[in-house]
mmCIF file of C-alpha atoms in Angstrom:
data_model
loop_
_atom_site.group_PDB
_atom_site.id
_atom_site.type_symbol
_atom_site.label_atom_id
_atom_site.label_comp_id
_atom_site.label_asym_id
_atom_site.label_seq_id
_atom_site.Cartn_x
_atom_site.Cartn_y
_atom_site.Cartn_z
ATOM 1 C CA UNK J 20 -93.477 37.332 -23.704
ATOM 2 C CA UNK J 21 -96.335 35.658 -25.333
ATOM 3 C CA UNK J 22 -94.292 34.963 -28.532
ATOM 4 C CA UNK J 23 -91.294 33.396 -26.426
ATOM 5 C CA UNK J 24 -93.395 30.934 -24.540
ATOM 6 C CA UNK J 25 -95.141 30.273 -28.179
ATOM 7 C CA UNK J 26 -91.088 29.884 -29.511
ATOM 8 C CA UNK J 27 -90.139 27.211 -26.790
ATOM 9 C CA UNK J 28 -93.606 24.939 -26.600
ATOM 10 C CA UNK J 29 -92.801 24.837 -30.499
ATOM 11 C CA UNK J 30 -89.053 23.719 -30.168
ATOM 12 C CA UNK J 31 -89.962 20.916 -27.252
ATOM 13 C CA UNK J 32 -93.432 20.243 -29.507
ATOM 14 C CA UNK J 33 -90.880 19.284 -32.957
ATOM 15 C CA UNK J 34 -88.257 17.372 -30.412
ATOM 16 C CA UNK J 35 -91.320 15.600 -29.821
ATOM 17 C CA UNK J 36 -92.655 14.426 -33.044
ATOM 18 C CA UNK J 37 -89.007 13.961 -34.094
ATOM 19 C CA UNK J 38 -88.626 11.465 -31.436
ATOM 20 C CA UNK J 39 -91.973 9.629 -32.513
ATOM 21 C CA UNK J 40 -91.263 9.818 -36.073
ATOM 22 C CA UNK J 41 -88.065 8.560 -35.599
ATOM 23 C CA UNK J 42 -89.200 5.725 -33.719
ATOM 24 C CA UNK J 43 -91.691 4.408 -35.953
ATOM 25 C CA UNK J 44 -90.806 4.669 -39.114
ATOM 26 C CA UNK J 45 -88.783 1.565 -40.361
ATOM 27 C CA UNK J 46 -85.945 3.845 -42.276
ATOM 28 C CA UNK J 47 -82.980 3.814 -39.352
ATOM 29 C CA UNK J 48 -81.035 1.683 -41.655
ATOM 30 C CA UNK J 49 -81.858 1.640 -45.770
ATOM 31 C CA UNK J 50 -80.461 -0.143 -49.057
ATOM 32 C CA UNK J 51 -81.449 -0.207 -52.612
ATOM 33 C CA UNK J 52 -84.526 -3.532 -51.845
ATOM 34 C CA UNK J 53 -84.440 -3.649 -47.879
ATOM 35 C CA UNK J 54 -84.851 -1.362 -44.759
ATOM 36 C CA UNK J 55 -85.014 -1.757 -41.321
ATOM 37 C CA UNK J 56 -85.249 -0.119 -37.821
ATOM 38 C CA UNK J 57 -85.624 -1.428 -33.891
ATOM 39 C CA UNK J 58 -88.891 -3.154 -34.571
ATOM 40 C CA UNK J 59 -88.685 -5.409 -38.181
ATOM 41 C CA UNK J 60 -86.517 -5.753 -40.917
ATOM 42 C CA UNK J 61 -88.483 -5.824 -44.368
ATOM 43 C CA UNK J 62 -87.174 -6.765 -47.780
ATOM 44 C CA UNK J 63 -88.251 -6.423 -51.229
ATOM 45 C CA UNK J 64 -87.654 -9.847 -52.927
ATOM 46 C CA UNK J 65 -88.901 -11.319 -56.564
ATOM 47 C CA UNK J 66 -91.886 -12.390 -53.983
ATOM 48 C CA UNK J 67 -93.243 -8.804 -53.173
ATOM 49 C CA UNK J 68 -92.748 -6.908 -49.891
ATOM 50 C CA UNK J 69 -91.567 -9.279 -47.243
ATOM 51 C CA UNK J 70 -91.128 -8.377 -42.931
ATOM 52 C CA UNK J 71 -89.778 -9.894 -40.390
ATOM 53 C CA UNK J 72 -89.175 -9.057 -36.523
ATOM 54 C CA UNK J 73 -86.193 -7.679 -35.711
ATOM 55 C CA UNK J 74 -83.628 -10.445 -34.060
ATOM 56 C CA UNK J 75 -84.755 -10.396 -30.589
ATOM 57 C CA UNK J 76 -81.192 -9.238 -28.832
ATOM 58 C CA UNK J 77 -81.121 -7.665 -25.933
ATOM 59 C CA UNK J 78 -78.928 -4.705 -26.665
ATOM 60 C CA UNK J 79 -81.618 -4.131 -29.135
ATOM 61 C CA UNK J 80 -84.788 -4.051 -27.234
ATOM 62 C CA UNK J 81 -82.685 -1.619 -24.589
ATOM 63 C CA UNK J 82 -82.481 0.747 -27.755
ATOM 64 C CA UNK J 83 -86.786 0.161 -27.565
ATOM 65 C CA UNK J 84 -87.217 0.561 -24.175
ATOM 66 C CA UNK J 85 -84.542 3.825 -24.602
ATOM 67 C CA UNK J 86 -86.805 5.391 -27.375
ATOM 68 C CA UNK J 87 -89.793 4.219 -25.806
ATOM 69 C CA UNK J 88 -88.680 6.296 -22.571
ATOM 70 C CA UNK J 89 -87.493 9.779 -24.038
ATOM 71 C CA UNK J 90 -90.946 9.871 -25.836
ATOM 72 C CA UNK J 91 -92.884 9.113 -22.671
ATOM 73 C CA UNK J 92 -90.683 11.363 -20.766
ATOM 74 C CA UNK J 93 -91.255 14.355 -23.494
ATOM 75 C CA UNK J 94 -94.227 13.607 -23.166
ATOM 76 C CA UNK J 95 -94.398 14.162 -18.835
ATOM 77 C CA UNK J 96 -92.217 17.372 -19.472
ATOM 78 C CA UNK J 97 -94.662 18.633 -21.745
ATOM 79 C CA UNK J 98 -97.219 18.275 -19.671
ATOM 80 C CA UNK J 99 -95.378 19.519 -16.592
ATOM 81 C CA UNK J 100 -94.409 22.690 -18.452
ATOM 82 C CA UNK J 101 -98.301 23.664 -18.421
ATOM 83 C CA UNK J 102 -98.671 22.624 -14.673
ATOM 84 C CA UNK J 103 -95.825 24.917 -13.478
ATOM 85 C CA UNK J 104 -97.467 27.946 -16.631
ATOM 86 C CA UNK J 105 -100.278 27.823 -14.353
ATOM 87 C CA UNK J 106 -98.839 27.187 -10.930
ATOM 88 C CA UNK J 107 -95.571 28.235 -9.801
ATOM 89 C CA UNK J 108 -95.125 31.659 -8.399
ATOM 90 C CA UNK J 109 -93.401 34.264 -10.240
ATOM 91 C CA UNK J 110 -89.882 34.276 -10.593
ATOM 92 C CA UNK J 111 -89.789 30.605 -9.926
ATOM 93 C CA UNK J 112 -87.421 28.026 -12.589
ATOM 94 C CA UNK J 113 -89.213 25.219 -14.735
ATOM 95 C CA UNK J 114 -86.877 23.173 -12.711
ATOM 96 C CA UNK J 115 -89.063 19.762 -13.296
ATOM 97 C CA UNK J 116 -89.845 20.303 -16.344
ATOM 98 C CA UNK J 117 -86.228 21.116 -18.037
ATOM 99 C CA UNK J 118 -85.427 18.147 -15.890
ATOM 100 C CA UNK J 119 -87.494 15.401 -17.707
ATOM 101 C CA UNK J 120 -86.414 16.819 -21.387
ATOM 102 C CA UNK J 121 -82.884 16.708 -20.295
ATOM 103 C CA UNK J 122 -83.528 13.002 -19.433
ATOM 104 C CA UNK J 123 -85.721 12.628 -22.566
ATOM 105 C CA UNK J 124 -83.070 14.238 -24.901
ATOM 106 C CA UNK J 125 -80.397 11.209 -22.980
ATOM 107 C CA UNK J 126 -82.555 8.251 -23.345
ATOM 108 C CA UNK J 127 -82.199 9.351 -26.830
ATOM 109 C CA UNK J 128 -79.081 9.919 -27.058
ATOM 110 C CA UNK J 129 -78.045 6.625 -25.551
ATOM 111 C CA UNK J 130 -80.373 4.666 -27.870
ATOM 112 C CA UNK J 131 -78.227 6.366 -30.746
ATOM 113 C CA UNK J 132 -75.287 5.460 -29.145
ATOM 114 C CA UNK J 133 -76.366 1.930 -28.781
ATOM 115 C CA UNK J 134 -77.779 1.517 -32.073
ATOM 116 C CA UNK J 135 -74.057 3.044 -33.699
ATOM 117 C CA UNK J 136 -71.719 0.867 -31.841
ATOM 118 C CA UNK J 137 -73.900 -2.261 -32.416
ATOM 119 C CA UNK J 138 -74.790 -1.185 -36.332
ATOM 120 C CA UNK J 139 -71.627 -3.470 -37.688
ATOM 121 C CA UNK J 140 -73.864 -6.362 -36.052
ATOM 122 C CA UNK J 141 -77.395 -5.618 -37.113
ATOM 123 C CA UNK J 142 -77.104 -3.496 -40.283
ATOM 124 C CA UNK J 143 -76.124 -5.531 -42.712
ATOM 125 C CA UNK J 144 -73.074 -4.954 -45.586
ATOM 126 C CA UNK J 145 -76.065 -3.426 -48.462
ATOM 127 C CA UNK J 146 -77.414 -1.114 -46.210
ATOM 128 C CA UNK J 147 -76.476 2.582 -44.988
ATOM 129 C CA UNK J 148 -77.955 4.691 -42.528
ATOM 130 C CA UNK J 149 -81.628 6.057 -42.893
ATOM 131 C CA UNK J 150 -82.993 9.394 -42.230
ATOM 132 C CA UNK J 151 -85.327 8.367 -38.921
ATOM 133 C CA UNK J 152 -81.830 6.983 -37.721
ATOM 134 C CA UNK J 153 -80.765 10.553 -37.849
ATOM 135 C CA UNK J 154 -83.678 12.634 -37.023
ATOM 136 C CA UNK J 155 -83.207 10.210 -33.488
ATOM 137 C CA UNK J 156 -79.261 11.688 -33.373
ATOM 138 C CA UNK J 157 -81.666 15.436 -34.166
ATOM 139 C CA UNK J 158 -83.475 15.326 -31.580
ATOM 140 C CA UNK J 159 -81.069 14.295 -29.057
ATOM 141 C CA UNK J 160 -80.116 18.179 -29.433
ATOM 142 C CA UNK J 161 -83.126 19.571 -29.980
ATOM 143 C CA UNK J 162 -84.593 17.984 -26.552
ATOM 144 C CA UNK J 163 -81.404 18.872 -24.603
ATOM 145 C CA UNK J 164 -81.476 22.976 -25.769
ATOM 146 C CA UNK J 165 -85.247 23.056 -25.153
ATOM 147 C CA UNK J 166 -84.037 20.777 -21.499
ATOM 148 C CA UNK J 167 -81.725 23.991 -20.883
ATOM 149 C CA UNK J 168 -83.799 26.648 -21.405
ATOM 150 C CA UNK J 169 -86.411 25.339 -19.358
ATOM 151 C CA UNK J 170 -83.805 24.825 -16.102
ATOM 152 C CA UNK J 171 -82.738 28.943 -17.018
ATOM 153 C CA UNK J 172 -86.292 29.870 -17.738
ATOM 154 C CA UNK J 173 -87.845 31.643 -14.766
ATOM 155 C CA UNK J 174 -91.126 33.197 -15.109
ATOM 156 C CA UNK J 175 -92.479 36.813 -15.513
ATOM 157 C CA UNK J 176 -96.141 37.263 -14.681
ATOM 158 C CA UNK T 8 -151.444 -25.715 -35.327
ATOM 159 C CA UNK T 9 -148.486 -27.507 -33.261
ATOM 160 C CA UNK T 10 -147.223 -29.380 -36.604
ATOM 161 C CA UNK T 11 -147.362 -26.340 -38.420
ATOM 162 C CA UNK T 12 -144.851 -25.772 -35.847
ATOM 163 C CA UNK T 13 -143.059 -28.769 -35.727
ATOM 164 C CA UNK T 14 -142.476 -28.854 -39.492
ATOM 165 C CA UNK T 15 -141.046 -25.521 -39.378
ATOM 166 C CA UNK T 16 -138.107 -25.863 -36.896
ATOM 167 C CA UNK T 17 -137.367 -28.830 -38.845
ATOM 168 C CA UNK T 18 -137.343 -26.744 -41.976
ATOM 169 C CA UNK T 19 -135.653 -24.545 -40.201
ATOM 170 C CA UNK T 20 -133.130 -26.381 -38.557
ATOM 171 C CA UNK T 21 -132.193 -27.977 -42.086
ATOM 172 C CA UNK T 22 -131.775 -24.684 -43.313
ATOM 173 C CA UNK T 23 -129.384 -23.036 -41.325
ATOM 174 C CA UNK T 24 -126.052 -25.123 -40.715
ATOM 175 C CA UNK T 25 -125.784 -25.335 -44.547
ATOM 176 C CA UNK T 26 -125.155 -21.782 -44.489
ATOM 177 C CA UNK T 27 -122.353 -21.947 -42.360
ATOM 178 C CA UNK T 28 -120.807 -24.720 -43.330
ATOM 179 C CA UNK T 29 -117.088 -23.642 -43.513
ATOM 180 C CA UNK T 30 -114.490 -25.519 -41.813
ATOM 181 C CA UNK T 31 -112.674 -23.585 -39.588
ATOM 182 C CA UNK T 32 -109.474 -25.085 -39.216
ATOM 183 C CA UNK T 33 -106.573 -24.065 -36.201
ATOM 184 C CA UNK T 34 -102.883 -24.439 -35.516
ATOM 185 C CA UNK T 35 -100.574 -22.710 -33.469
ATOM 186 C CA UNK T 36 -99.346 -19.160 -35.075
ATOM 187 C CA UNK T 37 -95.658 -20.039 -34.320
ATOM 188 C CA UNK T 38 -93.572 -22.687 -32.852
ATOM 189 C CA UNK T 39 -90.444 -22.845 -30.898
ATOM 190 C CA UNK T 40 -88.878 -25.231 -30.100
ATOM 191 C CA UNK T 41 -84.738 -26.076 -29.007
ATOM 192 C CA UNK T 42 -82.304 -28.263 -30.788
ATOM 193 C CA UNK T 43 -82.761 -32.151 -30.346
ATOM 194 C CA UNK T 44 -86.264 -31.573 -28.461
ATOM 195 C CA UNK T 45 -89.533 -33.176 -29.910
ATOM 196 C CA UNK T 46 -92.680 -30.706 -30.316
ATOM 197 C CA UNK T 47 -96.138 -31.581 -30.661
ATOM 198 C CA UNK T 48 -97.920 -29.559 -33.343
ATOM 199 C CA UNK T 49 -101.578 -29.003 -32.710
ATOM 200 C CA UNK T 50 -104.118 -28.315 -35.126
ATOM 201 C CA UNK T 51 -107.520 -29.029 -34.713
ATOM 202 C CA UNK T 52 -110.755 -28.130 -36.358
ATOM 203 C CA UNK T 53 -114.517 -27.020 -35.909
ATOM 204 C CA UNK T 54 -117.511 -27.729 -37.904
ATOM 205 C CA UNK T 55 -121.258 -27.528 -37.700
ATOM 206 C CA UNK T 56 -121.679 -30.679 -38.564
ATOM 207 C CA UNK T 57 -120.679 -33.540 -36.305
ATOM 208 C CA UNK T 58 -117.544 -35.843 -36.635
ATOM 209 C CA UNK T 59 -118.197 -37.923 -39.519
ATOM 210 C CA UNK T 60 -116.344 -41.679 -39.635
ATOM 211 C CA UNK T 61 -114.586 -39.765 -43.442
ATOM 212 C CA UNK T 62 -112.771 -36.925 -41.607
ATOM 213 C CA UNK T 63 -109.183 -36.352 -42.758
ATOM 214 C CA UNK T 64 -106.149 -34.824 -41.227
ATOM 215 C CA UNK T 65 -102.998 -33.755 -43.505
ATOM 216 C CA UNK T 66 -99.742 -32.411 -42.957
ATOM 217 C CA UNK T 67 -97.228 -30.869 -45.144
ATOM 218 C CA UNK T 68 -94.392 -28.978 -44.338
ATOM 219 C CA UNK T 69 -92.591 -26.733 -46.436
ATOM 220 C CA UNK T 70 -88.822 -25.826 -45.357
ATOM 221 C CA UNK T 71 -87.777 -22.081 -45.456
ATOM 222 C CA UNK T 72 -86.400 -20.941 -48.518
ATOM 223 C CA UNK T 73 -88.217 -23.715 -50.517
ATOM 224 C CA UNK T 74 -90.392 -23.022 -52.708
ATOM 225 C CA UNK T 75 -92.845 -26.125 -53.157
ATOM 226 C CA UNK T 76 -94.734 -27.995 -49.856
ATOM 227 C CA UNK T 77 -94.585 -31.647 -49.485
ATOM 228 C CA UNK T 78 -96.745 -33.977 -47.766
ATOM 229 C CA UNK T 79 -95.951 -35.660 -44.748
ATOM 230 C CA UNK T 80 -98.520 -36.879 -42.552
ATOM 231 C CA UNK T 81 -102.794 -38.394 -44.068
ATOM 232 C CA UNK T 82 -105.160 -39.576 -41.926
ATOM 233 C CA UNK T 83 -108.080 -40.887 -43.273
ATOM 234 C CA UNK T 84 -110.665 -43.616 -43.600
ATOM 235 C CA UNK T 85 -109.711 -44.745 -39.852
ATOM 236 C CA UNK T 86 -105.904 -45.181 -40.517
ATOM 237 C CA UNK T 87 -102.576 -42.475 -39.876
ATOM 238 C CA UNK T 88 -100.459 -42.453 -42.419
ATOM 239 C CA UNK T 89 -97.047 -41.211 -41.934
ATOM 240 C CA UNK T 90 -93.698 -40.209 -43.743
ATOM 241 C CA UNK T 91 -91.976 -42.996 -44.604
ATOM 242 C CA UNK T 92 -89.713 -41.651 -47.515
ATOM 243 C CA UNK T 93 -89.177 -37.827 -46.482
ATOM 244 C CA UNK T 94 -87.400 -36.086 -44.338
ATOM 245 C CA UNK T 95 -89.868 -36.894 -41.483
ATOM 246 C CA UNK T 96 -88.997 -40.897 -41.534
ATOM 247 C CA UNK T 97 -89.701 -42.513 -38.295
ATOM 248 C CA UNK T 98 -89.780 -39.273 -36.664
ATOM 249 C CA UNK T 99 -93.331 -38.652 -37.041
ATOM 250 C CA UNK T 100 -96.148 -39.974 -34.916
ATOM 251 C CA UNK T 101 -99.469 -39.821 -34.902
ATOM 252 C CA UNK T 102 -100.415 -38.525 -31.432
ATOM 253 C CA UNK T 103 -104.163 -36.943 -32.258
ATOM 254 C CA UNK T 104 -107.880 -38.144 -31.661
ATOM 255 C CA UNK T 105 -109.950 -37.788 -35.025
ATOM 256 C CA UNK T 106 -112.911 -38.721 -32.562
ATOM 257 C CA UNK T 107 -112.369 -35.672 -30.771
ATOM 258 C CA UNK T 108 -111.164 -33.174 -34.156
ATOM 259 C CA UNK T 109 -107.943 -33.499 -32.763
ATOM 260 C CA UNK T 110 -105.421 -33.929 -35.961
ATOM 261 C CA UNK T 111 -102.028 -33.346 -33.962
ATOM 262 C CA UNK T 112 -98.469 -34.758 -34.835
ATOM 263 C CA UNK T 113 -95.357 -35.361 -32.681
ATOM 264 C CA UNK T 114 -91.908 -34.462 -34.062
ATOM 265 C CA UNK T 115 -88.414 -35.886 -32.187
ATOM 266 C CA UNK T 116 -84.894 -35.451 -32.065
ATOM 267 C CA UNK T 117 -85.831 -31.637 -34.195
ATOM 268 C CA UNK T 118 -82.681 -30.298 -36.474
ATOM 269 C CA UNK T 119 -81.834 -26.854 -37.404
ATOM 270 C CA UNK T 120 -83.458 -28.677 -40.980
ATOM 271 C CA UNK T 121 -86.317 -28.503 -40.067
ATOM 272 C CA UNK T 122 -86.946 -25.106 -39.913
ATOM 273 C CA UNK T 123 -89.905 -24.257 -41.727
ATOM 274 C CA UNK T 124 -94.024 -24.112 -42.692
ATOM 275 C CA UNK T 125 -96.567 -26.641 -41.554
ATOM 276 C CA UNK T 126 -99.801 -26.795 -42.729
ATOM 277 C CA UNK T 127 -102.332 -28.737 -41.684
ATOM 278 C CA UNK T 128 -105.829 -29.033 -43.936
ATOM 279 C CA UNK T 129 -108.944 -31.153 -42.470
ATOM 280 C CA UNK T 130 -111.923 -32.117 -44.191
ATOM 281 C CA UNK T 131 -114.986 -33.717 -42.979
ATOM 282 C CA UNK T 132 -117.582 -33.958 -45.213
ATOM 283 C CA UNK T 133 -119.844 -33.044 -46.079
ATOM 284 C CA UNK T 134 -118.048 -29.825 -44.668
ATOM 285 C CA UNK T 135 -114.858 -29.557 -46.800
ATOM 286 C CA UNK T 136 -115.120 -25.944 -47.451
ATOM 287 C CA UNK T 137 -112.776 -24.440 -45.518
ATOM 288 C CA UNK T 138 -108.557 -23.132 -45.944
ATOM 289 C CA UNK T 139 -105.904 -24.811 -44.014
ATOM 290 C CA UNK T 140 -103.832 -23.020 -41.343
ATOM 291 C CA UNK T 141 -100.287 -22.950 -41.104
ATOM 292 C CA UNK T 142 -97.947 -22.822 -38.185
ATOM 293 C CA UNK T 143 -93.730 -22.189 -38.453
ATOM 294 C CA UNK T 144 -91.836 -24.067 -36.327
ATOM 295 C CA UNK T 145 -88.371 -21.929 -35.224
ATOM 296 C CA UNK T 146 -85.357 -24.628 -34.378
ATOM 297 C CA UNK T 147 -82.883 -22.448 -31.441
ATOM 298 C CA UNK T 148 -79.648 -23.971 -30.196
ATOM 299 C CA UNK T 149 -80.896 -22.018 -26.979
ATOM 300 C CA UNK T 150 -84.354 -20.283 -26.726
ATOM 301 C CA UNK T 151 -83.834 -16.498 -26.650
ATOM 302 C CA UNK T 152 -85.425 -13.851 -24.377
ATOM 303 C CA UNK T 153 -88.759 -13.423 -26.517
ATOM 304 C CA UNK T 154 -89.501 -9.856 -28.519
ATOM 305 C CA UNK T 155 -90.459 -7.247 -25.656
ATOM 306 C CA UNK T 156 -89.626 -8.949 -22.840
ATOM 307 C CA UNK T 157 -86.306 -6.399 -21.899
ATOM 308 C CA UNK T 158 -88.318 -3.471 -23.498
ATOM 309 C CA UNK T 159 -90.683 -3.826 -21.344
ATOM 310 C CA UNK T 160 -88.796 -4.490 -18.012
ATOM 311 C CA UNK T 161 -86.434 -2.003 -18.697
ATOM 312 C CA UNK T 162 -89.682 1.104 -18.912
ATOM 313 C CA UNK T 163 -91.174 -0.713 -16.168
ATOM 314 C CA UNK T 164 -87.928 -0.567 -14.059
ATOM 315 C CA UNK T 165 -87.609 3.147 -14.837
ATOM 316 C CA UNK T 166 -91.062 4.270 -14.154
ATOM 317 C CA UNK T 167 -91.205 2.449 -11.290
ATOM 318 C CA UNK T 168 -88.577 4.101 -10.083
ATOM 319 C CA UNK T 169 -90.097 7.626 -11.235
ATOM 320 C CA UNK T 170 -93.129 6.907 -9.562
ATOM 321 C CA UNK T 171 -91.270 5.387 -6.410
ATOM 322 C CA UNK T 172 -88.946 9.047 -6.513
ATOM 323 C CA UNK T 173 -92.467 10.872 -6.488
ATOM 324 C CA UNK T 174 -93.998 8.687 -3.702
ATOM 325 C CA UNK T 175 -91.484 9.265 -1.374
ATOM 326 C CA UNK T 176 -91.253 13.221 -1.969
ATOM 327 C CA UNK T 177 -95.096 13.609 -1.343
ATOM 328 C CA UNK T 178 -94.741 11.609 2.215
ATOM 329 C CA UNK T 179 -91.336 13.582 2.918
ATOM 330 C CA UNK T 180 -93.809 16.586 2.780
ATOM 331 C CA UNK T 181 -96.110 14.708 4.318
ATOM 332 C CA UNK T 182 -94.503 13.234 7.132
ATOM 333 C CA UNK T 183 -92.774 17.253 7.628
ATOM 334 C CA UNK T 184 -96.092 19.005 7.225
ATOM 335 C CA UNK T 185 -96.774 17.268 10.631
ATOM 336 C CA UNK T 186 -94.655 17.567 12.604
ATOM 337 C CA UNK T 187 -94.739 21.361 12.213
ATOM 338 C CA UNK T 188 -98.045 21.000 12.860
ATOM 339 C CA UNK T 189 -96.793 18.934 15.878
ATOM 340 C CA UNK T 190 -94.770 21.989 17.027
ATOM 341 C CA UNK T 191 -97.006 24.773 16.360
ATOM 342 C CA UNK T 192 -99.850 23.050 18.758
ATOM 343 C CA UNK T 193 -97.517 21.839 21.200
ATOM 344 C CA UNK T 194 -96.229 25.351 21.865
ATOM 345 C CA UNK T 195 -99.777 26.812 22.386
ATOM 346 C CA UNK T 196 -101.609 24.000 24.522
ATOM 347 C CA UNK T 197 -98.197 23.486 26.687
ATOM 348 C CA UNK T 198 -96.463 25.696 28.662
ATOM 349 C CA UNK T 199 -93.417 25.938 26.817
ATOM 350 C CA UNK T 200 -92.483 21.830 26.431
ATOM 351 C CA UNK T 201 -91.671 21.457 22.829
ATOM 352 C CA UNK T 202 -89.703 18.236 21.181
ATOM 353 C CA UNK T 203 -87.298 17.988 24.376
ATOM 354 C CA UNK T 204 -89.689 16.422 26.349
ATOM 355 C CA UNK T 205 -89.496 16.696 29.941
ATOM 356 C CA UNK T 206 -88.052 13.401 31.870
ATOM 357 C CA UNK T 207 -91.204 14.206 34.588
ATOM 358 C CA UNK T 208 -93.744 14.248 31.973
ATOM 359 C CA UNK T 209 -96.045 11.683 32.343
ATOM 360 C CA UNK T 210 -98.213 10.022 30.298
ATOM 361 C CA UNK T 211 -100.597 10.830 27.640
ATOM 362 C CA UNK T 212 -102.641 13.822 28.816
ATOM 363 C CA UNK T 213 -104.741 15.905 26.701
ATOM 364 C CA UNK T 214 -104.293 19.771 26.801
ATOM 365 C CA UNK T 215 -107.058 21.861 27.826
ATOM 366 C CA UNK T 216 -106.762 24.317 24.840
ATOM 367 C CA UNK T 217 -107.081 21.914 21.864
ATOM 368 C CA UNK T 218 -110.495 21.719 19.961
ATOM 369 C CA UNK T 219 -110.120 18.164 18.666
ATOM 370 C CA UNK T 220 -109.291 14.840 21.072
ATOM 371 C CA UNK T 221 -107.398 13.661 17.796
ATOM 372 C CA UNK T 222 -105.306 16.007 17.110
ATOM 373 C CA UNK T 223 -103.916 15.935 20.587
ATOM 374 C CA UNK T 224 -103.582 12.429 20.564
ATOM 375 C CA UNK T 225 -101.349 12.306 17.670
ATOM 376 C CA UNK T 226 -99.221 15.145 19.138
ATOM 377 C CA UNK T 227 -98.828 13.130 22.081
ATOM 378 C CA UNK T 228 -97.884 10.468 20.523
ATOM 379 C CA UNK T 229 -95.221 11.781 18.277
ATOM 380 C CA UNK T 230 -93.635 12.976 21.478
ATOM 381 C CA UNK T 231 -93.469 9.856 23.136
ATOM 382 C CA UNK T 232 -91.481 8.356 19.842
ATOM 383 C CA UNK T 233 -89.285 11.762 19.693
ATOM 384 C CA UNK T 234 -88.663 11.378 23.566
ATOM 385 C CA UNK T 235 -87.686 7.223 22.592
ATOM 386 C CA UNK T 236 -85.639 8.407 20.112
ATOM 387 C CA UNK T 237 -84.327 10.608 22.919
ATOM 388 C CA UNK T 238 -83.420 7.922 25.078
#
């Protein structure tokens, strides 16, 4: 029982960490001498390492908002899990926790989908998708599975 | 004694400013403007010394992608000298007030070729040690939405919606709890008169078995409301 609990919490925290890393690290699209993400485009010219803020279009800001919202909802879900762990009656379901985690996974999926669709405009020819972008796609099923586990899990004592 | 104090204060006043003599120049960080509009680039400085008559301001411009900066404005000896050969001839005007430490210039009729970095350097002799300050000019066809506005509004809207749902949920729970409480009070206090209040009921009366007047008054109000709803 305790092992199951530990496994679930580790899965949740893994999804949360993936979301964090994917949002923060500057590796959504990388090339030989440049890298870019949701927040800035950096390039290594012969003048040195130089970063510009990302173009202020509406869609990139939507992706930023969706990634941040997914982190917030995943945090709230973790907090609710620990609350419900101590207050739920026997046989009850962690429904609220699961709902928030599923919402977080939907947000990160929407963000990744929007970025993919707009990538011809945002990612220059010299760059390919980077590992932070892949992490965002990996975080989506992880968070979804974690949320579904919460929804079908029943509290036993 | 007093003379010693006066001497010491004069010496101190003489020493202290000399230790903090760097001049600090302030311009903006970045300026956004529309094509065809005018923009005022402000430049002012802070110096421990009084503003001298030999104060100088100079502006230089480095276009985006260019390696060198060219000088476009210089104020010295009480007279401004604007660019009359370079990219800003007939478009530059001095609108500052050197007496008030203001060395701002006005650029008229901006174009996309004016994107670049403008550097202001001011000197207030004998206070000449300082770092020049730069302001970046960005010229747009239409002013874009600032970075972070849409991000912040989406996050705020979703979190606000979440908060609203939580508040409504707790409000509904509170109201339902009050009505349930009301039913049980009416069962005990009055004989068989529930929410379907009869028409012969008189005005608000306090029930006898009720310990607190407040609870009775609240239940009376609720019954009257429900009767009004039925009507």
